[in-house]
Amino acid sequence: DAGITQSPRHKVTETGTPVTLRCHQTENHRYMYWYRQDPGHGLRLIHYSYGVKDTDKGEVSDGYSVSRSKTEDFLLTLESATSSQTSVYFCAISDPNREGGETQYFGPGTRLLVL
Amino acid sequence: RKEVEQDPGPFNVPEGATVAFNCTYSNSASQSFFWYRQDCRKEPKLLMSVYSSGNEDGRFTAQLNRASQYISLLIRDSKLSDSATYLCVVNRGGSQGNLIFGKGTKLSVKP
């Protein structure tokens, strides 16, 4: 299994509070991603990083920010949590596959409940 | 047409059955294709990458039809442990970070 951990694994918070989720990898992969998964939707990309201090938005980035100060850590911050951000959050890392594309490997996920 | 579309199922099959899942995608520029497996309350795990020539891994066979823009996954001799949700994943083409995930097809294998 790819060396990816996420913390916390579960969190309950109140609307309006800031929340930071951490993703840590031991694989030295360049690319890291944050997704959310909700019933009735496929995994949706929030933000991704292609190197230290290099990040870009995904399709559902509103209300989220990210930071990557080290290769191994990718942080996702909800500046002011809302109930619509209740979800399961997955971090992923990738490396190029043999055909030049990418294969993504996922962390165990963080279940976030915003009350 | 949705970017990646899968039959949500559930597919309920007996042990030993052969089951096939199809997935269609809309972007003809897509170059990379994958099947992931996701168990309940777990992370998605890569099952197979799908190559142009098709590929097989034990009981699992994946095929790609670029002309019709669909990918298939065939599972032979189903096991109880195959029960999971199977995600079809396609890249949009271009730079990394451009994967599109289907909503998944749920498989339940019964004794």
mmCIF file of C-alpha atoms in Angstrom:
data_model
loop_
_atom_site.group_PDB
_atom_site.id
_atom_site.type_symbol
_atom_site.label_atom_id
_atom_site.label_comp_id
_atom_site.label_asym_id
_atom_site.label_seq_id
_atom_site.Cartn_x
_atom_site.Cartn_y
_atom_site.Cartn_z
ATOM 1 C CA ASP A 1 0.000 0.000 0.000
ATOM 2 C CA ALA A 2 1.108 3.554 -0.753
ATOM 3 C CA GLY A 3 2.359 5.373 2.333
ATOM 4 C CA ILE A 4 -0.380 7.926 2.780
ATOM 5 C CA THR A 5 -1.914 8.941 6.064
ATOM 6 C CA GLN A 6 -4.627 11.437 6.847
ATOM 7 C CA SER A 7 -5.421 13.181 10.081
ATOM 8 C CA PRO A 8 -7.753 13.441 11.755
ATOM 9 C CA ARG A 9 -9.703 10.412 10.573
ATOM 10 C CA HIS A 10 -12.952 11.730 12.017
ATOM 11 C CA LYS A 11 -13.973 15.213 13.035
ATOM 12 C CA VAL A 12 -17.128 16.891 14.223
ATOM 13 C CA THR A 13 -17.166 20.658 14.163
ATOM 14 C CA GLU A 14 -19.584 23.563 14.229
ATOM 15 C CA THR A 15 -20.588 25.867 11.421
ATOM 16 C CA GLY A 16 -18.264 28.839 11.128
ATOM 17 C CA THR A 17 -15.199 27.249 12.681
ATOM 18 C CA PRO A 18 -11.956 26.746 10.760
ATOM 19 C CA VAL A 19 -10.866 23.192 10.076
ATOM 20 C CA THR A 20 -7.552 21.871 8.770
ATOM 21 C CA LEU A 21 -7.079 18.376 7.406
ATOM 22 C CA ARG A 22 -3.631 16.946 6.923
ATOM 23 C CA CYS A 23 -2.321 14.522 4.349
ATOM 24 C CA HIS A 24 1.131 13.006 4.790
ATOM 25 C CA GLN A 25 2.988 10.812 2.300
ATOM 26 C CA THR A 26 6.209 8.875 2.557
ATOM 27 C CA GLU A 27 6.474 8.123 -1.185
ATOM 28 C CA ASN A 28 8.097 11.381 -2.284
ATOM 29 C CA HIS A 29 5.506 11.783 -5.040
ATOM 30 C CA ARG A 30 5.300 15.157 -6.671
ATOM 31 C CA TYR A 31 1.532 15.327 -7.095
ATOM 32 C CA MET A 32 -0.971 15.416 -4.263
ATOM 33 C CA TYR A 33 -4.732 15.884 -4.383
ATOM 34 C CA TRP A 34 -7.706 16.560 -2.177
ATOM 35 C CA TYR A 35 -11.093 15.106 -3.117
ATOM 36 C CA ARG A 36 -14.467 14.990 -1.491
ATOM 37 C CA GLN A 37 -16.916 12.149 -1.861
ATOM 38 C CA ASP A 38 -20.637 12.571 -1.368
ATOM 39 C CA PRO A 39 -23.613 10.289 -2.018
ATOM 40 C CA GLY A 40 -24.810 10.621 -5.595
ATOM 41 C CA HIS A 41 -21.538 12.104 -6.764
ATOM 42 C CA GLY A 42 -18.283 10.673 -7.928
ATOM 43 C CA LEU A 43 -15.102 11.788 -6.255
ATOM 44 C CA ARG A 44 -14.689 15.484 -6.946
ATOM 45 C CA LEU A 45 -11.390 17.293 -6.993
ATOM 46 C CA ILE A 46 -11.042 20.218 -4.589
ATOM 47 C CA HIS A 47 -7.415 21.278 -5.052
ATOM 48 C CA TYR A 48 -4.205 19.671 -6.122
ATOM 49 C CA SER A 49 -0.498 20.334 -5.856
ATOM 50 C CA TYR A 50 2.230 19.707 -8.386
ATOM 51 C CA GLY A 51 5.115 20.628 -6.124
ATOM 52 C CA VAL A 52 6.102 22.494 -2.990
ATOM 53 C CA LYS A 53 4.185 25.781 -2.934
ATOM 54 C CA ASP A 54 2.581 24.929 -6.303
ATOM 55 C CA THR A 55 -1.146 24.379 -6.102
ATOM 56 C CA ASP A 56 -4.177 24.748 -8.322
ATOM 57 C CA LYS A 57 -7.938 24.639 -8.027
ATOM 58 C CA GLY A 58 -10.150 21.715 -8.854
ATOM 59 C CA GLU A 59 -13.815 21.671 -9.751
ATOM 60 C CA VAL A 60 -15.179 22.292 -6.213
ATOM 61 C CA SER A 61 -12.613 24.632 -4.678
ATOM 62 C CA ASP A 62 -14.926 27.325 -3.263
ATOM 63 C CA GLY A 63 -14.632 27.532 0.515
ATOM 64 C CA TYR A 64 -11.356 25.608 0.611
ATOM 65 C CA SER A 65 -7.696 26.552 0.612
ATOM 66 C CA VAL A 66 -4.579 24.414 0.560
ATOM 67 C CA SER A 67 -0.923 24.676 1.371
ATOM 68 C CA ARG A 68 2.111 22.580 0.642
ATOM 69 C CA SER A 69 5.283 23.707 2.385
ATOM 70 C CA LYS A 70 6.972 20.291 2.221
ATOM 71 C CA THR A 71 6.863 17.502 -0.342
ATOM 72 C CA GLU A 72 5.337 15.110 2.153
ATOM 73 C CA ASP A 73 2.524 17.276 3.548
ATOM 74 C CA PHE A 74 -0.570 18.715 1.897
ATOM 75 C CA LEU A 75 -3.020 20.634 4.077
ATOM 76 C CA LEU A 76 -6.652 21.353 3.305
ATOM 77 C CA THR A 77 -8.297 24.209 5.197
ATOM 78 C CA LEU A 78 -11.953 25.057 5.486
ATOM 79 C CA GLU A 79 -11.745 28.691 6.511
ATOM 80 C CA SER A 80 -15.278 28.772 7.897
ATOM 81 C CA ALA A 81 -16.952 25.393 7.794
ATOM 82 C CA THR A 82 -20.510 25.073 6.491
ATOM 83 C CA SER A 83 -22.916 22.154 6.663
ATOM 84 C CA SER A 84 -22.518 21.643 2.908
ATOM 85 C CA GLN A 85 -18.894 20.707 3.577
ATOM 86 C CA THR A 86 -19.948 17.656 5.553
ATOM 87 C CA SER A 87 -18.325 14.923 3.524
ATOM 88 C CA VAL A 88 -15.629 12.306 3.320
ATOM 89 C CA TYR A 89 -12.333 13.817 2.262
ATOM 90 C CA PHE A 90 -9.698 11.767 0.501
ATOM 91 C CA CYS A 91 -6.128 12.682 -0.178
ATOM 92 C CA ALA A 92 -4.361 11.090 -3.117
ATOM 93 C CA ILE A 93 -0.854 11.016 -4.538
ATOM 94 C CA SER A 94 0.243 10.102 -8.002
ATOM 95 C CA ASP A 95 3.158 9.015 -10.044
ATOM 96 C CA PRO A 96 3.426 8.590 -13.812
ATOM 97 C CA ASN A 97 2.429 5.183 -15.162
ATOM 98 C CA ARG A 98 4.166 3.293 -17.908
ATOM 99 C CA GLU A 99 2.145 5.019 -20.639
ATOM 100 C CA GLY A 100 2.950 8.479 -19.383
ATOM 101 C CA GLY A 101 -0.344 9.011 -17.624
ATOM 102 C CA GLU A 102 -0.866 8.929 -13.901
ATOM 103 C CA THR A 103 -2.045 6.450 -11.320
ATOM 104 C CA GLN A 104 -3.488 7.881 -8.145
ATOM 105 C CA TYR A 105 -3.314 6.219 -4.741
ATOM 106 C CA PHE A 106 -5.619 7.230 -1.951
ATOM 107 C CA GLY A 107 -5.316 7.816 1.742
ATOM 108 C CA PRO A 108 -7.807 6.292 4.202
ATOM 109 C CA GLY A 109 -10.062 9.347 4.258
ATOM 110 C CA THR A 110 -11.330 11.843 6.811
ATOM 111 C CA ARG A 111 -15.001 11.903 7.774
ATOM 112 C CA LEU A 112 -16.043 15.453 8.550
ATOM 113 C CA LEU A 113 -19.373 16.402 10.066
ATOM 114 C CA VAL A 114 -20.250 20.085 10.261
ATOM 115 C CA LEU A 115 -23.145 20.791 12.605
ATOM 116 C CA ARG B 1 -23.635 13.275 -22.094
ATOM 117 C CA LYS B 2 -21.991 12.986 -18.690
ATOM 118 C CA GLU B 3 -18.208 12.904 -18.628
ATOM 119 C CA VAL B 4 -18.117 9.410 -17.134
ATOM 120 C CA GLU B 5 -21.219 7.319 -16.807
ATOM 121 C CA GLN B 6 -21.740 3.990 -15.088
ATOM 122 C CA ASP B 7 -24.742 1.851 -14.286
ATOM 123 C CA PRO B 8 -25.096 2.328 -10.521
ATOM 124 C CA GLY B 9 -26.458 -1.177 -9.973
ATOM 125 C CA PRO B 10 -26.649 -2.865 -7.619
ATOM 126 C CA PHE B 11 -25.627 -6.012 -9.411
ATOM 127 C CA ASN B 12 -26.627 -8.961 -7.243
ATOM 128 C CA VAL B 13 -24.983 -12.154 -8.436
ATOM 129 C CA PRO B 14 -24.357 -15.633 -6.994
ATOM 130 C CA GLU B 15 -20.894 -16.874 -6.235
ATOM 131 C CA GLY B 16 -19.201 -18.232 -9.324
ATOM 132 C CA ALA B 17 -21.104 -15.991 -11.714
ATOM 133 C CA THR B 18 -19.534 -13.867 -14.408
ATOM 134 C CA VAL B 19 -20.443 -10.201 -14.276
ATOM 135 C CA ALA B 20 -19.604 -7.327 -16.585
ATOM 136 C CA PHE B 21 -19.636 -3.593 -15.991
ATOM 137 C CA ASN B 22 -19.581 -0.960 -18.682
ATOM 138 C CA CYS B 23 -18.577 2.652 -18.469
ATOM 139 C CA THR B 24 -18.909 5.348 -21.116
ATOM 140 C CA TYR B 25 -16.907 8.538 -21.332
ATOM 141 C CA SER B 26 -17.481 11.692 -23.329
ATOM 142 C CA ASN B 27 -14.012 13.136 -23.916
ATOM 143 C CA SER B 28 -12.425 11.619 -27.006
ATOM 144 C CA ALA B 29 -9.068 13.103 -25.929
ATOM 145 C CA SER B 30 -8.926 10.883 -22.844
ATOM 146 C CA GLN B 31 -5.780 8.764 -22.749
ATOM 147 C CA SER B 32 -5.752 6.998 -19.396
ATOM 148 C CA PHE B 33 -8.396 4.666 -18.035
ATOM 149 C CA PHE B 34 -8.690 2.837 -14.763
ATOM 150 C CA TRP B 35 -10.942 0.680 -12.653
ATOM 151 C CA TYR B 36 -10.849 1.261 -8.920
ATOM 152 C CA ARG B 37 -12.509 -0.780 -6.240
ATOM 153 C CA GLN B 38 -14.021 0.824 -3.146
ATOM 154 C CA ASP B 39 -15.207 -1.128 -0.144
ATOM 155 C CA CYS B 40 -17.798 0.351 2.168
ATOM 156 C CA ARG B 41 -16.342 3.224 4.201
ATOM 157 C CA LYS B 42 -12.881 2.695 2.730
ATOM 158 C CA GLU B 43 -10.707 4.495 0.235
ATOM 159 C CA PRO B 44 -10.723 3.665 -3.481
ATOM 160 C CA LYS B 45 -8.006 1.221 -4.450
ATOM 161 C CA LEU B 46 -6.613 0.716 -7.917
ATOM 162 C CA LEU B 47 -7.868 -2.503 -9.429
ATOM 163 C CA MET B 48 -6.555 -2.202 -12.963
ATOM 164 C CA SER B 49 -5.254 0.277 -15.436
ATOM 165 C CA VAL B 50 -6.879 -0.226 -18.828
ATOM 166 C CA TYR B 51 -4.607 -0.336 -21.812
ATOM 167 C CA SER B 52 -5.449 -0.012 -25.470
ATOM 168 C CA SER B 53 -4.959 -3.693 -26.125
ATOM 169 C CA GLY B 54 -7.038 -4.747 -23.153
ATOM 170 C CA ASN B 55 -5.553 -6.488 -20.160
ATOM 171 C CA GLU B 56 -6.236 -9.337 -17.829
ATOM 172 C CA ASP B 57 -5.320 -9.941 -14.221
ATOM 173 C CA GLY B 58 -6.475 -13.286 -12.933
ATOM 174 C CA ARG B 59 -10.273 -13.292 -12.907
ATOM 175 C CA PHE B 60 -10.473 -9.689 -14.036
ATOM 176 C CA THR B 61 -10.410 -8.486 -17.634
ATOM 177 C CA ALA B 62 -10.553 -4.871 -18.714
ATOM 178 C CA GLN B 63 -11.166 -3.687 -22.250
ATOM 179 C CA LEU B 64 -11.177 -0.334 -23.951
ATOM 180 C CA ASN B 65 -13.179 0.606 -27.024
ATOM 181 C CA ARG B 66 -12.000 4.012 -28.155
ATOM 182 C CA ALA B 67 -14.313 4.202 -31.144
ATOM 183 C CA SER B 68 -17.403 3.815 -28.961
ATOM 184 C CA GLN B 69 -15.777 5.502 -25.956
ATOM 185 C CA TYR B 70 -16.445 2.841 -23.416
ATOM 186 C CA ILE B 71 -14.514 0.716 -20.989
ATOM 187 C CA SER B 72 -15.571 -2.623 -19.610
ATOM 188 C CA LEU B 73 -14.634 -4.754 -16.639
ATOM 189 C CA LEU B 74 -15.362 -8.465 -16.609
ATOM 190 C CA ILE B 75 -15.177 -10.487 -13.411
ATOM 191 C CA ARG B 76 -15.215 -14.249 -13.772
ATOM 192 C CA ASP B 77 -15.958 -16.788 -11.049
ATOM 193 C CA SER B 78 -17.193 -14.126 -8.626
ATOM 194 C CA LYS B 79 -16.185 -14.428 -4.996
ATOM 195 C CA LEU B 80 -17.935 -13.079 -1.931
ATOM 196 C CA SER B 81 -14.910 -10.853 -1.445
ATOM 197 C CA ASP B 82 -15.570 -9.171 -4.784
ATOM 198 C CA SER B 83 -18.533 -7.370 -3.233
ATOM 199 C CA ALA B 84 -17.682 -3.689 -3.476
ATOM 200 C CA THR B 85 -18.309 -0.606 -5.561
ATOM 201 C CA TYR B 86 -16.326 -0.395 -8.789
ATOM 202 C CA LEU B 87 -15.320 3.042 -10.001
ATOM 203 C CA CYS B 88 -14.586 3.849 -13.605
ATOM 204 C CA VAL B 89 -11.936 6.564 -13.894
ATOM 205 C CA VAL B 90 -10.895 8.463 -16.985
ATOM 206 C CA ASN B 91 -8.506 11.304 -17.488
ATOM 207 C CA ARG B 92 -9.522 14.408 -19.392
ATOM 208 C CA GLY B 93 -6.264 14.505 -21.229
ATOM 209 C CA GLY B 94 -3.611 17.128 -20.718
ATOM 210 C CA SER B 95 -1.826 17.631 -17.436
ATOM 211 C CA GLN B 96 -2.017 15.500 -14.353
ATOM 212 C CA GLY B 97 -4.806 16.118 -11.896
ATOM 213 C CA ASN B 98 -7.434 15.694 -14.534
ATOM 214 C CA LEU B 99 -9.083 12.456 -13.517
ATOM 215 C CA ILE B 100 -12.846 12.097 -13.678
ATOM 216 C CA PHE B 101 -14.475 9.518 -11.449
ATOM 217 C CA GLY B 102 -17.687 7.751 -12.227
ATOM 218 C CA LYS B 103 -20.223 7.375 -9.444
ATOM 219 C CA GLY B 104 -19.523 3.681 -9.234
ATOM 220 C CA THR B 105 -21.301 0.399 -9.787
ATOM 221 C CA LYS B 106 -22.187 -1.602 -6.731
ATOM 222 C CA LEU B 107 -21.631 -5.359 -6.829
ATOM 223 C CA SER B 108 -23.015 -7.752 -4.284
ATOM 224 C CA VAL B 109 -21.969 -11.388 -4.542
ATOM 225 C CA LYS B 110 -24.235 -13.770 -2.638
ATOM 226 C CA PRO B 111 -23.499 -17.307 -1.407
#
